[in-house]
mmCIF file of C-alpha atoms in Angstrom:
data_model
loop_
_atom_site.group_PDB
_atom_site.id
_atom_site.type_symbol
_atom_site.label_atom_id
_atom_site.label_comp_id
_atom_site.label_asym_id
_atom_site.label_seq_id
_atom_site.Cartn_x
_atom_site.Cartn_y
_atom_site.Cartn_z
ATOM 1 C CA MET A 1275 -0.948 -19.295 -5.241
ATOM 2 C CA PRO A 1276 0.158 -17.948 -8.722
ATOM 3 C CA ASN A 1277 3.746 -17.193 -8.659
ATOM 4 C CA GLY A 1278 5.261 -16.644 -12.150
ATOM 5 C CA ARG A 1279 6.708 -13.879 -14.313
ATOM 6 C CA TYR A 1280 5.772 -10.969 -16.397
ATOM 7 C CA SER A 1281 7.570 -9.619 -19.528
ATOM 8 C CA LEU A 1282 7.637 -5.558 -19.567
ATOM 9 C CA HIS A 1283 7.308 -4.255 -23.081
ATOM 10 C CA ASP A 1284 7.026 -0.447 -24.512
ATOM 11 C CA PRO A 1285 3.213 -0.961 -25.278
ATOM 12 C CA HIS A 1286 4.046 1.212 -28.542
ATOM 13 C CA ASP A 1287 6.926 -0.348 -30.298
ATOM 14 C CA GLN A 1288 7.043 -3.659 -28.109
ATOM 15 C CA THR A 1289 10.652 -2.968 -26.983
ATOM 16 C CA LEU A 1290 11.776 -5.202 -24.006
ATOM 17 C CA LEU A 1291 12.026 -3.270 -20.965
ATOM 18 C CA GLY A 1292 12.277 -5.933 -18.612
ATOM 19 C CA GLU A 1293 10.233 -8.183 -16.107
ATOM 20 C CA GLU A 1294 8.187 -8.298 -13.175
ATOM 21 C CA ARG A 1295 8.134 -11.372 -10.817
ATOM 22 C CA PHE A 1296 5.397 -12.314 -8.705
ATOM 23 C CA SER A 1297 3.267 -14.124 -6.258
ATOM 24 C CA CYS A 1298 -0.326 -13.759 -5.126
ATOM 25 C CA ALA A 1299 -2.961 -15.624 -3.182
ATOM 26 C CA PRO A 1300 -5.810 -14.960 -0.715
ATOM 27 C CA GLY A 1301 -5.258 -14.181 2.503
ATOM 28 C CA PRO A 1302 -6.802 -13.413 5.951
ATOM 29 C CA ALA A 1303 -7.734 -9.735 4.613
ATOM 30 C CA GLY A 1304 -9.000 -10.869 0.776
ATOM 31 C CA TRP A 1305 -6.234 -10.995 -1.201
ATOM 32 C CA ARG A 1306 -2.359 -9.967 -1.844
ATOM 33 C CA TYR A 1307 -0.084 -9.666 -4.477
ATOM 34 C CA VAL A 1308 3.711 -9.124 -4.209
ATOM 35 C CA ALA A 1309 6.234 -8.430 -7.032
ATOM 36 C CA LYS A 1310 9.801 -6.819 -7.424
ATOM 37 C CA SER A 1311 10.548 -5.623 -11.213
ATOM 38 C CA HIS A 1312 14.105 -5.782 -12.786
ATOM 39 C CA ALA A 1313 15.324 -4.242 -15.587
ATOM 40 C CA LEU A 1314 17.429 -6.402 -18.548
ATOM 41 C CA ASP A 1315 20.708 -6.316 -16.810
ATOM 42 C CA GLY A 1316 19.305 -7.388 -13.569
ATOM 43 C CA SER A 1317 19.063 -4.262 -11.443
ATOM 44 C CA LEU A 1318 16.045 -3.577 -9.661
ATOM 45 C CA LEU A 1319 13.385 -1.167 -10.588
ATOM 46 C CA GLY A 1320 11.064 -1.299 -7.956
ATOM 47 C CA SER A 1321 8.422 -3.101 -5.983
ATOM 48 C CA VAL A 1322 4.754 -3.654 -5.368
ATOM 49 C CA ASP A 1323 3.036 -4.927 -2.566
ATOM 50 C CA LEU A 1324 -0.664 -4.725 -2.064
ATOM 51 C CA THR A 1325 -3.062 -6.060 -0.252
ATOM 52 C CA LEU A 1326 -7.108 -6.033 -0.978
ATOM 53 C CA ASP A 1327 -9.828 -6.731 1.747
ATOM 54 C CA SER A 1328 -12.597 -8.860 1.134
ATOM 55 C CA ARG A 1329 -14.631 -6.523 -0.780
ATOM 56 C CA SER A 1330 -11.572 -6.277 -3.033
ATOM 57 C CA ARG A 1331 -10.880 -2.553 -1.803
ATOM 58 C CA PRO A 1332 -6.895 -1.664 -1.506
ATOM 59 C CA LEU A 1333 -6.726 -2.162 2.442
ATOM 60 C CA ARG A 1334 -2.973 -1.774 2.070
ATOM 61 C CA MET A 1335 -0.403 -0.691 -0.876
ATOM 62 C CA GLU A 1336 3.134 0.001 -0.992
ATOM 63 C CA LEU A 1337 5.109 0.858 -3.905
ATOM 64 C CA ARG A 1338 8.931 1.715 -4.475
ATOM 65 C CA ALA A 1339 10.591 3.045 -8.122
ATOM 66 C CA GLY A 1340 13.455 5.611 -8.347
ATOM 67 C CA GLY A 1341 14.142 6.299 -4.944
ATOM 68 C CA TRP A 1342 10.664 7.123 -4.035
ATOM 69 C CA GLN A 1343 8.015 4.960 -2.103
ATOM 70 C CA VAL A 1344 4.555 5.330 -1.735
ATOM 71 C CA ARG A 1345 2.025 4.128 0.837
ATOM 72 C CA GLY A 1346 -1.596 4.085 0.890
ATOM 73 C CA GLY A 1347 -5.109 2.526 1.332
ATOM 74 C CA ALA A 1348 -8.602 2.614 1.555
ATOM 75 C CA VAL A 1349 -9.787 5.378 3.747
ATOM 76 C CA ASP A 1350 -12.946 7.425 2.779
ATOM 77 C CA GLY A 1351 -12.123 6.895 -0.685
ATOM 78 C CA VAL A 1352 -7.932 6.017 -0.790
ATOM 79 C CA ALA A 1353 -5.374 8.161 0.625
ATOM 80 C CA TRP A 1354 -1.449 7.840 0.662
ATOM 81 C CA VAL A 1355 1.844 9.535 1.679
ATOM 82 C CA ARG A 1356 5.021 10.082 -0.847
ATOM 83 C CA SER A 1357 8.052 10.120 0.110
ATOM 84 C CA ALA A 1358 11.722 9.616 -0.492
ATOM 85 C CA ALA A 1359 13.583 6.547 0.268
ATOM 86 C CA ALA A 1360 16.409 8.641 1.493
ATOM 87 C CA ASP A 1361 14.077 10.024 4.147
ATOM 88 C CA PRO A 1362 13.634 7.585 6.305
ATOM 89 C CA THR A 1363 11.828 9.901 9.102
ATOM 90 C CA GLY A 1364 9.282 11.213 6.589
ATOM 91 C CA ALA A 1365 9.763 14.818 7.052
ATOM 92 C CA ALA A 1366 9.616 15.730 3.859
ATOM 93 C CA ALA A 1367 6.649 13.263 2.912
ATOM 94 C CA THR A 1368 3.410 14.576 1.105
ATOM 95 C CA GLU A 1369 0.151 12.999 1.832
ATOM 96 C CA GLY A 1370 -2.778 12.945 -0.644
ATOM 97 C CA HIS A 1371 -6.506 11.878 -0.402
ATOM 98 C CA ASP A 1372 -9.042 11.464 -3.274
ATOM 99 C CA ARG A 1373 -12.762 9.930 -3.600
ATOM 100 C CA ALA A 1374 -11.333 7.324 -5.757
ATOM 101 C CA HIS A 1375 -12.139 3.517 -5.660
ATOM 102 C CA GLY A 1376 -8.569 2.299 -5.966
ATOM 103 C CA PHE A 1377 -5.125 2.728 -7.415
ATOM 104 C CA SER A 1378 -3.885 2.051 -10.508
ATOM 105 C CA GLY A 1379 0.160 1.464 -11.924
ATOM 106 C CA ASP A 1380 2.788 0.149 -14.092
ATOM 107 C CA SER A 1381 2.285 -3.543 -12.077
ATOM 108 C CA PRO A 1382 -0.106 -6.050 -13.526
ATOM 109 C CA ALA A 1383 -1.683 -6.428 -9.950
ATOM 110 C CA PHE A 1384 -3.564 -3.121 -10.851
ATOM 111 C CA LEU A 1385 -5.805 -4.343 -13.475
ATOM 112 C CA ILE A 1386 -6.267 -7.519 -11.839
ATOM 113 C CA ALA A 1387 -7.201 -5.603 -8.408
ATOM 114 C CA THR A 1388 -9.756 -3.601 -10.662
ATOM 115 C CA ALA A 1389 -11.230 -6.284 -12.349
ATOM 116 C CA ARG A 1390 -11.791 -7.871 -8.800
ATOM 117 C CA LEU A 1391 -13.318 -4.697 -7.454
ATOM 118 C CA LEU A 1392 -15.885 -4.239 -10.229
ATOM 119 C CA ARG A 1393 -17.042 -8.027 -10.541
ATOM 120 C CA LEU A 1394 -18.812 -7.088 -14.013
ATOM 121 C CA ASP A 1395 -20.635 -10.221 -15.264
ATOM 122 C CA GLU A 1396 -20.395 -10.407 -19.010
ATOM 123 C CA GLY A 1397 -21.528 -7.866 -21.160
ATOM 124 C CA ALA A 1398 -21.664 -5.119 -18.478
ATOM 125 C CA ALA A 1399 -19.894 -2.155 -17.786
ATOM 126 C CA ALA A 1400 -18.982 0.203 -15.378
ATOM 127 C CA ARG A 1401 -17.024 3.577 -14.936
ATOM 128 C CA VAL A 1402 -14.141 3.494 -12.057
ATOM 129 C CA ARG A 1403 -11.864 6.432 -10.426
ATOM 130 C CA LEU A 1404 -8.368 5.544 -9.797
ATOM 131 C CA VAL A 1405 -5.132 7.209 -8.588
ATOM 132 C CA SER A 1406 -2.443 6.209 -10.448
ATOM 133 C CA PHE A 1407 1.415 5.770 -9.298
ATOM 134 C CA THR A 1408 3.876 5.207 -12.299
ATOM 135 C CA GLY A 1409 7.368 5.539 -13.908
ATOM 136 C CA THR A 1410 10.397 6.299 -11.698
ATOM 137 C CA ALA A 1411 8.644 9.722 -9.846
ATOM 138 C CA LEU A 1412 5.488 7.758 -8.607
ATOM 139 C CA ALA A 1413 3.791 11.115 -8.924
ATOM 140 C CA PRO A 1414 -0.057 10.553 -8.107
ATOM 141 C CA ARG A 1415 -2.313 11.230 -11.277
ATOM 142 C CA THR A 1416 -6.189 10.918 -10.844
ATOM 143 C CA PHE A 1417 -8.486 9.988 -13.794
ATOM 144 C CA ASP A 1418 -11.257 7.574 -14.560
ATOM 145 C CA GLN A 1419 -11.575 4.358 -16.647
ATOM 146 C CA GLY A 1420 -14.332 2.700 -18.267
ATOM 147 C CA TRP A 1421 -14.195 -1.131 -17.989
ATOM 148 C CA THR A 1422 -16.519 -3.546 -20.130
ATOM 149 C CA LEU A 1423 -16.291 -7.566 -19.840
ATOM 150 C CA ARG A 1424 -16.691 -7.979 -23.355
ATOM 151 C CA SER A 1425 -16.884 -11.991 -23.182
ATOM 152 C CA VAL A 1426 -16.125 -14.713 -21.177
ATOM 153 C CA GLU A 1427 -14.437 -18.225 -22.962
ATOM 154 C CA GLU A 1428 -13.791 -21.247 -21.584
ATOM 155 C CA HIS A 1429 -10.194 -23.188 -22.663
ATOM 156 C CA PRO A 1430 -9.701 -26.807 -21.882
ATOM 157 C CA THR A 1431 -6.418 -27.426 -19.541
ATOM 158 C CA ASP A 1432 -4.790 -30.470 -18.107
ATOM 159 C CA SER A 1433 -6.432 -29.220 -14.524
ATOM 160 C CA GLY A 1434 -10.239 -28.267 -16.024
ATOM 161 C CA PRO A 1435 -11.508 -25.745 -17.808
ATOM 162 C CA LEU A 1436 -9.803 -22.331 -17.809
ATOM 163 C CA ARG A 1437 -11.957 -19.337 -17.444
ATOM 164 C CA VAL A 1438 -10.806 -16.250 -19.676
ATOM 165 C CA GLU A 1439 -12.283 -13.079 -19.215
ATOM 166 C CA HIS A 1440 -11.827 -10.492 -22.045
ATOM 167 C CA TYR A 1441 -12.025 -6.837 -21.130
ATOM 168 C CA GLN A 1442 -11.993 -3.365 -23.068
ATOM 169 C CA VAL A 1443 -10.667 -0.519 -20.742
ATOM 170 C CA ALA A 1444 -10.655 3.041 -21.645
ATOM 171 C CA ASP A 1445 -9.144 6.160 -20.110
ATOM 172 C CA LEU A 1446 -12.276 8.309 -20.506
ATOM 173 C CA GLU A 1447 -10.087 11.270 -20.225
ATOM 174 C CA THR A 1448 -7.785 10.680 -23.542
ATOM 175 C CA GLY A 1449 -10.029 7.981 -24.786
ATOM 176 C CA GLU A 1450 -7.157 5.285 -25.043
ATOM 177 C CA GLN A 1451 -8.502 1.981 -25.320
ATOM 178 C CA ARG A 1452 -6.819 -1.310 -24.915
ATOM 179 C CA GLU A 1453 -7.700 -5.063 -24.564
ATOM 180 C CA ILE A 1454 -6.822 -7.481 -21.570
ATOM 181 C CA HIS A 1455 -7.402 -11.131 -21.203
ATOM 182 C CA LEU A 1456 -7.550 -12.005 -17.155
ATOM 183 C CA ALA A 1457 -7.952 -15.798 -15.932
ATOM 184 C CA GLY A 1458 -8.701 -15.689 -11.783
ATOM 185 C CA ASP A 1459 -5.388 -14.107 -10.524
ATOM 186 C CA VAL A 1460 -3.422 -14.090 -13.444
ATOM 187 C CA LEU A 1461 -2.852 -11.317 -16.555
ATOM 188 C CA LEU A 1462 -2.730 -13.452 -19.567
ATOM 189 C CA ALA A 1463 -1.950 -10.220 -21.720
ATOM 190 C CA ALA A 1464 -2.315 -6.788 -21.764
ATOM 191 C CA PRO A 1465 -0.554 -3.894 -24.153
ATOM 192 C CA GLY A 1466 2.961 -3.915 -22.712
ATOM 193 C CA ILE A 1467 2.522 -6.990 -20.426
ATOM 194 C CA GLU A 1468 3.408 -10.348 -21.649
ATOM 195 C CA LEU A 1469 2.642 -13.467 -19.035
ATOM 196 C CA GLU A 1470 6.035 -15.546 -19.662
ATOM 197 C CA GLU A 1471 6.126 -18.214 -16.946
ATOM 198 C CA LEU A 1472 3.478 -19.837 -14.387
ATOM 199 C CA ASP A 1473 4.860 -21.772 -11.552
ATOM 200 C CA ALA A 1474 1.376 -22.846 -10.105
ATOM 201 C CA PRO A 1475 -0.941 -24.427 -10.328
ATOM 202 C CA PRO A 1476 1.342 -26.967 -11.493
ATOM 203 C CA ASN A 1477 0.607 -26.774 -15.427
ATOM 204 C CA PRO A 1478 1.159 -23.519 -16.435
ATOM 205 C CA TRP A 1479 -1.994 -21.501 -18.170
ATOM 206 C CA ARG A 1480 -1.071 -20.437 -21.695
ATOM 207 C CA TYR A 1481 -3.346 -18.097 -23.122
ATOM 208 C CA GLY A 1482 -4.237 -19.755 -26.426
ATOM 209 C CA ASP A 1483 -2.881 -23.458 -26.077
#
């Protein structure tokens, strides 16, 4: 059950913005990731609770940030409800639905979830439609991404070979591209995100060691 800490940076100038402490593991439904993110002064920025089913579809998602909360899941595509945290009855909540494949957001959880959903072979590529909730407003944005599994490498560790997958991910609307490196349930590297600690397995996975 991996658990640890990511540092969060501005992807343009690398300014440190805060950190996300996470844990994730297989479960009865499929896979679950829970995390809280904190600013440099220790204040809570937000939280994510994402559960995937056995086919890596978003069975249940809950996000909190900036006084907003979003709950969603896979329903003939994806559906969600966005409401203010100060409105516990949900009287002013707004509902949404899109024939998308999954969700996206600021947390590394969503990159891992999309990779699990696509299950690409080395050299393969796919197009995926996602609904994104980012920042403190958690306002929905639907967009298409292109994913390519460019290469797979194995790195020796004390507990056996570590399989590292190198993806190229492109926003098909803006053309922006980024490289991400994954090892199982752990995001090793991505623009604006850096793995700082990993408490399980016992020997931390450090990309490049």
